[in-house]
Coordinates of C-alpha atoms in Angstrom, one line a residue:
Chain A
X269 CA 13.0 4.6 24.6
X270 CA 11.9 2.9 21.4
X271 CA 9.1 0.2 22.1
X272 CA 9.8 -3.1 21.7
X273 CA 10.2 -4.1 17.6
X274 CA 7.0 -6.6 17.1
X275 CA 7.8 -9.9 15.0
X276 CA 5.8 -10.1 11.5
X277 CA 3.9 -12.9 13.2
X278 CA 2.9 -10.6 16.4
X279 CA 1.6 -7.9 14.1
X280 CA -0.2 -10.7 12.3
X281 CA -1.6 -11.7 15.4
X282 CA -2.5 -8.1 16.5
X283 CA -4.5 -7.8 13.1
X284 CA -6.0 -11.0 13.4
X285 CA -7.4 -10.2 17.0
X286 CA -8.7 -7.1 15.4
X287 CA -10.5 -8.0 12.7
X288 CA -12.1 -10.5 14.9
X289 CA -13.4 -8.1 17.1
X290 CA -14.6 -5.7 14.7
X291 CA -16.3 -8.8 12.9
X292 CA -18.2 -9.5 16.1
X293 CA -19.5 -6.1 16.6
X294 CA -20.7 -5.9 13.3
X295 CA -22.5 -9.4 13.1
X296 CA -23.4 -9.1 17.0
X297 CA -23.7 -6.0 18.2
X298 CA -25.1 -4.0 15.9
X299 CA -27.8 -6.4 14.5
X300 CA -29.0 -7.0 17.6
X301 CA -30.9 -3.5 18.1
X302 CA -31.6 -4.0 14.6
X303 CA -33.6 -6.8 15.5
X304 CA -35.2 -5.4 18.1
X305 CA -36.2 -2.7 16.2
X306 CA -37.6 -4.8 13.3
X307 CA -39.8 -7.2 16.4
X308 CA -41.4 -4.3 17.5
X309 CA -42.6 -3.2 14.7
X310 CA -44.1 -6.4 13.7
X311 CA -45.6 -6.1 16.8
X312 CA -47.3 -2.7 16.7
X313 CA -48.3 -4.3 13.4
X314 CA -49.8 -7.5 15.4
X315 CA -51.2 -5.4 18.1
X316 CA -53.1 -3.0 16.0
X317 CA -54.8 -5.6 14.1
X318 CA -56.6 -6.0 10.8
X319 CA -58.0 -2.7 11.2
X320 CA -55.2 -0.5 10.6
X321 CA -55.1 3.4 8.8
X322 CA -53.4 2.9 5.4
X323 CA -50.7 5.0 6.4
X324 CA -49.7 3.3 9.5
X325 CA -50.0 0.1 7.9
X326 CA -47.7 1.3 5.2
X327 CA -44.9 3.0 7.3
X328 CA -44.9 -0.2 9.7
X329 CA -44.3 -1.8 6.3
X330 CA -41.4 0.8 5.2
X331 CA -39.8 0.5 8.6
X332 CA -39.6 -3.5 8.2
X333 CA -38.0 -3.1 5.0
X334 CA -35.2 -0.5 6.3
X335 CA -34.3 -2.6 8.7
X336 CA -34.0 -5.8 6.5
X337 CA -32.3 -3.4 4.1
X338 CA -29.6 -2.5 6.7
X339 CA -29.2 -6.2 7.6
X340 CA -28.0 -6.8 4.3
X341 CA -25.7 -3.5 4.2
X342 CA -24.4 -5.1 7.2
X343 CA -23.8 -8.7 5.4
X344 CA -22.5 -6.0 3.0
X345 CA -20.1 -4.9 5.4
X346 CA -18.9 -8.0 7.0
X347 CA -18.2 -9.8 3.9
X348 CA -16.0 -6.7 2.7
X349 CA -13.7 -7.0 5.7
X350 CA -13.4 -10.5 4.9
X351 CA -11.9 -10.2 1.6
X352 CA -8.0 -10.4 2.7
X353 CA -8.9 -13.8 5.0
X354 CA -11.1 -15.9 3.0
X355 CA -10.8 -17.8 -0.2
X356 CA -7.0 -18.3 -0.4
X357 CA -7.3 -21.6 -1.9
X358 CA -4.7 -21.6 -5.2
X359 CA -5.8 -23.4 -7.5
X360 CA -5.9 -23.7 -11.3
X361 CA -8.8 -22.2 -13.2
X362 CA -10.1 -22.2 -17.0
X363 CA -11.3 -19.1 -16.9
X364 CA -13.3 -19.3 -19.8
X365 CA -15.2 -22.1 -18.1
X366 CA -16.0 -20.3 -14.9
X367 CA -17.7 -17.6 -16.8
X368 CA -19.7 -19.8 -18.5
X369 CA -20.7 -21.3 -15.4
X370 CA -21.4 -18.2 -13.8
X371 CA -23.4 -17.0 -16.8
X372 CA -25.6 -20.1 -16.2
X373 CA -26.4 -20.1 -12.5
X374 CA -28.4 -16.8 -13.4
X375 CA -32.5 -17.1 -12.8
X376 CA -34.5 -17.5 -15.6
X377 CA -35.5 -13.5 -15.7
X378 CA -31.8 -12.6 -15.3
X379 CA -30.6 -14.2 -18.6
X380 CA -27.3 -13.4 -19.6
X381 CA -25.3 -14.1 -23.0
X382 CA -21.3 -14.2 -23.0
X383 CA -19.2 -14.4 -25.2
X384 CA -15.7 -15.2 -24.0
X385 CA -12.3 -14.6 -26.0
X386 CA -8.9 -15.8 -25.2
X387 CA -9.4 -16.4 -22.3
X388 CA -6.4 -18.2 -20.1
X389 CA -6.3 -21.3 -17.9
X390 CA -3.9 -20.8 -14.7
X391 CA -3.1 -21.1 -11.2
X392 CA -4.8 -18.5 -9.1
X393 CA -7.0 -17.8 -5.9
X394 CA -9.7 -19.3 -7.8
X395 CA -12.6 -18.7 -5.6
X396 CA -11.8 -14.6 -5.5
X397 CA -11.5 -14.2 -8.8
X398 CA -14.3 -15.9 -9.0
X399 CA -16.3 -13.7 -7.0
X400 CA -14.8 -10.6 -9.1
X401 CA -16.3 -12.2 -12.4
X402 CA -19.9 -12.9 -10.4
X403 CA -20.3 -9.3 -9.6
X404 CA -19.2 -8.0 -13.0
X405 CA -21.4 -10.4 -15.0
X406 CA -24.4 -9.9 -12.1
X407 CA -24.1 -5.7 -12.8
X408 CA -24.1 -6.9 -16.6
X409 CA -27.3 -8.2 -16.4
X410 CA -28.8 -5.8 -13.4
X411 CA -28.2 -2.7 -15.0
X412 CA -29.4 -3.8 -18.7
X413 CA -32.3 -3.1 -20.3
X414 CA -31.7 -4.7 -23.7
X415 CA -33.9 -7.9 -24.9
X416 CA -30.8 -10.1 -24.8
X417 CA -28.3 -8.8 -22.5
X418 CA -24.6 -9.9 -23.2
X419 CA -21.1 -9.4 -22.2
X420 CA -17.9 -9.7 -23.8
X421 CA -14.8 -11.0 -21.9
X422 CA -11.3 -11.1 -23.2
X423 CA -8.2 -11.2 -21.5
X424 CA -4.4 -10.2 -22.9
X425 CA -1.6 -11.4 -21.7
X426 CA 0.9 -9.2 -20.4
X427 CA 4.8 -10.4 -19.0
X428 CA 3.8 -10.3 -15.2
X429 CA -0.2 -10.1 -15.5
X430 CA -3.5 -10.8 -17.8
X431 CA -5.6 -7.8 -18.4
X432 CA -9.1 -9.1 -18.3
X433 CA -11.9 -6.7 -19.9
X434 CA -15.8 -6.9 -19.4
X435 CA -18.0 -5.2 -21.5
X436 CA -21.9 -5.0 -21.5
X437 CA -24.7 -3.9 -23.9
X438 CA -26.6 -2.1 -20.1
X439 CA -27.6 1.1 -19.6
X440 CA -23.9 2.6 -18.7
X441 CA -22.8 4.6 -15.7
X442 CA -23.0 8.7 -15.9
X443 CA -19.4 9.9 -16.1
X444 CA -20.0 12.0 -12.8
X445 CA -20.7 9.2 -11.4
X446 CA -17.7 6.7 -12.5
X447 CA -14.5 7.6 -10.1
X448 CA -17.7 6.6 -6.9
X449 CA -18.8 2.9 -8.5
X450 CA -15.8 1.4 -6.3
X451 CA -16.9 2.7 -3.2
X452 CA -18.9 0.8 -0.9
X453 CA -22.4 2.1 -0.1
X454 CA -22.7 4.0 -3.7
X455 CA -25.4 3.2 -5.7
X456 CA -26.1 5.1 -8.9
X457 CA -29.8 4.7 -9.1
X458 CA -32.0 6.1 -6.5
X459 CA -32.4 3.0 -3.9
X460 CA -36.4 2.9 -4.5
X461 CA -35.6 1.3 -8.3
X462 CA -32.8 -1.1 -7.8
X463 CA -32.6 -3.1 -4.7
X464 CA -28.9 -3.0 -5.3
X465 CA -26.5 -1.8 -2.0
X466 CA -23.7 -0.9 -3.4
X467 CA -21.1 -3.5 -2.2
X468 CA -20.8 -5.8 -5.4
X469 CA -18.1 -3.3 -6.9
X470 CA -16.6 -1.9 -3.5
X471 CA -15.9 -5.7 -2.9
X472 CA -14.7 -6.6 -6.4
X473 CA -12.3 -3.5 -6.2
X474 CA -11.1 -4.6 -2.6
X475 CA -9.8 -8.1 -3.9
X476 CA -8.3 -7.0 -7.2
X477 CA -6.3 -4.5 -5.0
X478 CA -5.8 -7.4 -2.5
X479 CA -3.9 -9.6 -5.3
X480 CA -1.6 -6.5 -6.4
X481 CA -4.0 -5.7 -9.8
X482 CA -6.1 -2.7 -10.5
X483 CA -9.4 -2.2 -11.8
X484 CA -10.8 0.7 -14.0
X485 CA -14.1 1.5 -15.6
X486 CA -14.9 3.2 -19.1
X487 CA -18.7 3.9 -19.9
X488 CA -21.1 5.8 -22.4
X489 CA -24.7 5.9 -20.6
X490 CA -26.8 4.2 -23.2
X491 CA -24.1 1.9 -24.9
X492 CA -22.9 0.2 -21.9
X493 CA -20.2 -0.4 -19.6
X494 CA -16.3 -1.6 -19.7
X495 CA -14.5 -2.8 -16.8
X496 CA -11.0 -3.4 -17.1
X497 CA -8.6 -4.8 -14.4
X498 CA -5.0 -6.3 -14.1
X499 CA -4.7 -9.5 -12.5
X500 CA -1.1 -11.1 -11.4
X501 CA -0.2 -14.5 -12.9
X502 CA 1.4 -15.7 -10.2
X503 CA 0.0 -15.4 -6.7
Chain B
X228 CA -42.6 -38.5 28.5
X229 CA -45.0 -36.3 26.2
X230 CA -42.9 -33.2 24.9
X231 CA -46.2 -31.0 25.5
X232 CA -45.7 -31.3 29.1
X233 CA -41.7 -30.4 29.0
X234 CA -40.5 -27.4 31.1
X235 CA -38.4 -25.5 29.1
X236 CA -35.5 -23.4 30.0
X237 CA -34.7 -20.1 28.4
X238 CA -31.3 -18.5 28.5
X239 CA -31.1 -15.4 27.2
X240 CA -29.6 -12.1 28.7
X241 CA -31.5 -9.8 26.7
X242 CA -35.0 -9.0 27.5
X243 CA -36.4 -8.1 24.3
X244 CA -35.1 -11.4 22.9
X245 CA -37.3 -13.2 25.8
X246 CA -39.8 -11.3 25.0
X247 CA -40.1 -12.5 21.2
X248 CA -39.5 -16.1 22.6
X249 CA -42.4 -15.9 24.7
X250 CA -44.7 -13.9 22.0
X251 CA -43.4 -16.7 19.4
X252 CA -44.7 -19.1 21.6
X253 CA -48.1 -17.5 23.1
X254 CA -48.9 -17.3 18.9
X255 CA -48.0 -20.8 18.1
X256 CA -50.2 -22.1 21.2
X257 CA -47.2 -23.7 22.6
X258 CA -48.3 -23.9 26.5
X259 CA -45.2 -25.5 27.9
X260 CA -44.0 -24.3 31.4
X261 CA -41.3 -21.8 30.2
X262 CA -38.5 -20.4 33.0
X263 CA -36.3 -18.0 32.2
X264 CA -32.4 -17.3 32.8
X265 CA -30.4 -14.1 32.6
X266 CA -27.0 -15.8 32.2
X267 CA -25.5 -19.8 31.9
X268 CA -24.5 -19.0 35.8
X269 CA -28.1 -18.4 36.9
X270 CA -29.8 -21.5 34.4
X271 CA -27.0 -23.8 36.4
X272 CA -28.5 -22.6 40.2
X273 CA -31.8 -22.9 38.6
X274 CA -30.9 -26.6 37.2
X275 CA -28.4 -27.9 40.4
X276 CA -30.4 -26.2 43.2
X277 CA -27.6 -23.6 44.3
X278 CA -28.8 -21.1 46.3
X279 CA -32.5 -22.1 45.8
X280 CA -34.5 -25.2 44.9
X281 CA -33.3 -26.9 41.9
X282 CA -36.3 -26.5 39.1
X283 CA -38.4 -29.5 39.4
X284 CA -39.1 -31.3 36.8
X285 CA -35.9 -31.1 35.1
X286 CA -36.5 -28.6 31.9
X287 CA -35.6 -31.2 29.4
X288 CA -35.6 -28.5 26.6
X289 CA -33.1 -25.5 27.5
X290 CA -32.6 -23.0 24.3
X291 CA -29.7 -21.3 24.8
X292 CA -28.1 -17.9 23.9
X293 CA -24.2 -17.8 23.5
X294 CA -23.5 -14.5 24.3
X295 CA -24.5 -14.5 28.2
X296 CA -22.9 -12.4 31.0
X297 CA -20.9 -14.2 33.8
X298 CA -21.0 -17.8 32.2
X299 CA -21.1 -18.0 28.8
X300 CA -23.2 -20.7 26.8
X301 CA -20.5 -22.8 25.9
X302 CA -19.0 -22.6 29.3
X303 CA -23.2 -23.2 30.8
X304 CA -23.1 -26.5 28.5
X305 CA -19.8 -28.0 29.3
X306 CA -20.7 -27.9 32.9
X307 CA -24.6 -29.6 31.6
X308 CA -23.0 -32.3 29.9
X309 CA -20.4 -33.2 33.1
X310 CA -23.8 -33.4 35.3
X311 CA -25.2 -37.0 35.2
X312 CA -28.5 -35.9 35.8
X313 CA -28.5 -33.0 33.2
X314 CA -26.6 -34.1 30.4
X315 CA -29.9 -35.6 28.6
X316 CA -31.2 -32.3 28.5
X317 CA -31.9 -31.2 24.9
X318 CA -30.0 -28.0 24.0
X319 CA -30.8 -25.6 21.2
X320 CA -28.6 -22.8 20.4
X321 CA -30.6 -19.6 19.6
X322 CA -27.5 -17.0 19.3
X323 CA -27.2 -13.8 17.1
X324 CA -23.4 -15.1 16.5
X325 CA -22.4 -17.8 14.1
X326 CA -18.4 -18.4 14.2
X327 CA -17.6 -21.4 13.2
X328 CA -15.5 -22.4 16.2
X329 CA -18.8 -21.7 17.8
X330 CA -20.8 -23.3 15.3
X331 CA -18.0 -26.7 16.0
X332 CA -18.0 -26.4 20.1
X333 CA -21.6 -26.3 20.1
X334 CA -21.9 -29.5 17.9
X335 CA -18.9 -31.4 19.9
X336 CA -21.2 -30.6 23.0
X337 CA -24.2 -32.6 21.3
X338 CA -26.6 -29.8 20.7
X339 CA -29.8 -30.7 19.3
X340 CA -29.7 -27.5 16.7
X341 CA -27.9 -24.4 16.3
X342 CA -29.9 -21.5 15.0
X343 CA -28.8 -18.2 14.1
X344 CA -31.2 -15.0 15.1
X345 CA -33.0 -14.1 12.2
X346 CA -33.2 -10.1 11.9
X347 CA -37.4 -10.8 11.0
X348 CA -39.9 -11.6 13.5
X349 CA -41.8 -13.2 11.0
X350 CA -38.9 -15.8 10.3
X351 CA -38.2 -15.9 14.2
X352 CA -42.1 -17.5 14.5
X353 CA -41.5 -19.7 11.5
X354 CA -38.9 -20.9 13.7
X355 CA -40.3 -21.5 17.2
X356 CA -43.1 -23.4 14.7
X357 CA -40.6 -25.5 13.5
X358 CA -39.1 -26.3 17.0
X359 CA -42.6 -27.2 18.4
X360 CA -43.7 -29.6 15.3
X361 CA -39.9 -31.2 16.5
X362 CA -40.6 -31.4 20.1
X363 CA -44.0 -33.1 19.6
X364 CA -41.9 -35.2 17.2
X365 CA -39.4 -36.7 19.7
X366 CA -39.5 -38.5 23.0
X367 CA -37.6 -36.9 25.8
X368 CA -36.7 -38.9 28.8
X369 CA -38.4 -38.2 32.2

């Protein structure tokens, strides 16, 4: 006997339920430990007082900051599955303006020049592609070890899409490791120099795939980085 | 009344999180009579005298945990705030969750604060710090 056909809405609802419980255990259930692991090392700390060996002192230390390290991978996490339910809000962008903008909310050691190029005004889940530009321009200026680093944005127009293409003057990305960038977790330097996780691009991937685009990179270590990626005009 | 005199209420299921609570406190010097209850169905006993004599004084501070067995904190505050004699109680929310339907009930049930575990123990001590230079703040009623 063939099961009973679900309506869209059912399956909808069935995905919705889901992702709802799999957001709880992530934010719940699995930082909880995580917290109980981090107070009781705090408290060993406490409890051993100002008198402690070096070493102990500094793997208490180490221990703290693995665990506040996988607190953030599981931030990491959550906000990845929330790409395809939050931010749906369509409305019209300058693009051009929102990278300036972006450019400027960077802290004074982070500076960041851009120099934007026909670049298009339209209607669009502003706040996601948004987020797509923050992470590009943010591994602009991370990965850069120039005086002034800067990034060139242009966008052509194509009949169904705008092919938008960010380049920066950084350090580049090893050609073994390109095809990895998108995945979550992956980080190219050892974790020790960049405080980086490795969710920025595994996120950035997730919504250009989410709006029907793709995304692609193109990089010569030492001359820096392009990203290219499709985005619809019409959502 | 003087807050420094307030019983307190604790209602949190798990016991490394009342452990914390009370370490957070013993460090601040925060000497407050502290009780403590494994679910919202056990604070209520403890609070209405079910089963056992109701807690006397009335706790006028409860912190409460959302994710309780049997009753859960929402369902333990709705039943507070339909007790005349309880619903003056001031309730802070100390959960590991944050939905925002949560986030809203809470708030439509007149809590006092809603505060999100943090993962540090550090920040958690910054926090009971924050609470106590609060309580000795306010007034509570008797």
């Amino acid at each position: 006997m063939m099961p009973p056909e679900q309506t869209c809405e059912q399956q909808l609802e069935a995905l919705r339920k889901e992702f709802e419980e799999f957001a709880y255990i992530v934010s719940h259930d699995l930082k909880a430990p995580l917290r109980a692991i981090n107070n009781l090392s705090a408290w060993i700390g406490e409890d051993l007082g100002e008198n402690q060996e070096p070493e102990v002192q500094n793997n208490l230390q180490l221990l703290q900051n693995r665990t506040q390290r996988m607190e953030r991978m599981i931030n990491g996490l959550l906000e990845y599955s929330r790409v395809s339910r939050q931010d749906l809000e369509v409305q019209e962008v300058s693009v051009e303006a929102m990278v300036q903008r972006l450019a400027g909310a960077f802290p004074q050691s982070q500076t960041l020049e851009v120099h934007p190029s026909h670049l298009p005004t339209f209607k669009t889940y502003a706040k996601k592609l948004e987020t797509v530009f923050q992470q590009l321009l943010q591994n602009a200026v991370t990965f850069n070890e120039q005086e002034t680093p800067e990034a060139w944005i242009e966008a052509q127009e194509q009949a169904d899409a705008f092919v938008f293409k960010v380049r920066d003057n950084g350090i580049g990305i090893p050609a073994e490791a390109q095809p990895k960038v998108f995945n979550i977790f992956f980080t190219v330097q050892p974790k020790d120099r960049h405080e980086t996780l490795g969710v920025g691009l595994a996120i950035t991937r997730k919504i250009i795939q989410f709006v029907g685009g793709s995304i692609s990179v193109q990089s010569t270590p030492g001359h820096g980085t392009d990203f290219m990626f499709t985005w619809p005009k019409t959502i | 009344m003087k807050t420094k005199q307030a019983h307190i209420l604790l209602v949190e299921d798990d016991p490394q999180d009342v452990a914390s609570t009370k370490r957070a406190f013993l460090s601040q010097g925060i000497d407050n009579p502290v009780h403590v209850a494994p679910s919202g169905k056990v604070a209520l006993d403890m609070l209405q005298g079910r089963g056992r004599p109701a807690l006397d004084p009335i706790p006028r501070i409860i912190l409460l945990d959302l994710d309780l067995p049997e009753m859960s904190g929402l369902d333990f505050l709705t039943a507070l705030r339909k007790d005349p004699l309880l619903k003056a109680c001031s309730v802070f929310v100390i959960t590991g969750q944050s939905t925002p339907k949560d986030l809203l009930q809470a708030y439509d049930l007149n809590v006092a604060g809603y505060i999100v575990k943090p993962i540090q123990y550090t920040s958690f001590v910054d926090i009971i710090a924050t609470l106590n230079s609060f309580w000795n703040l306010i007034e509570l009623p008797n």
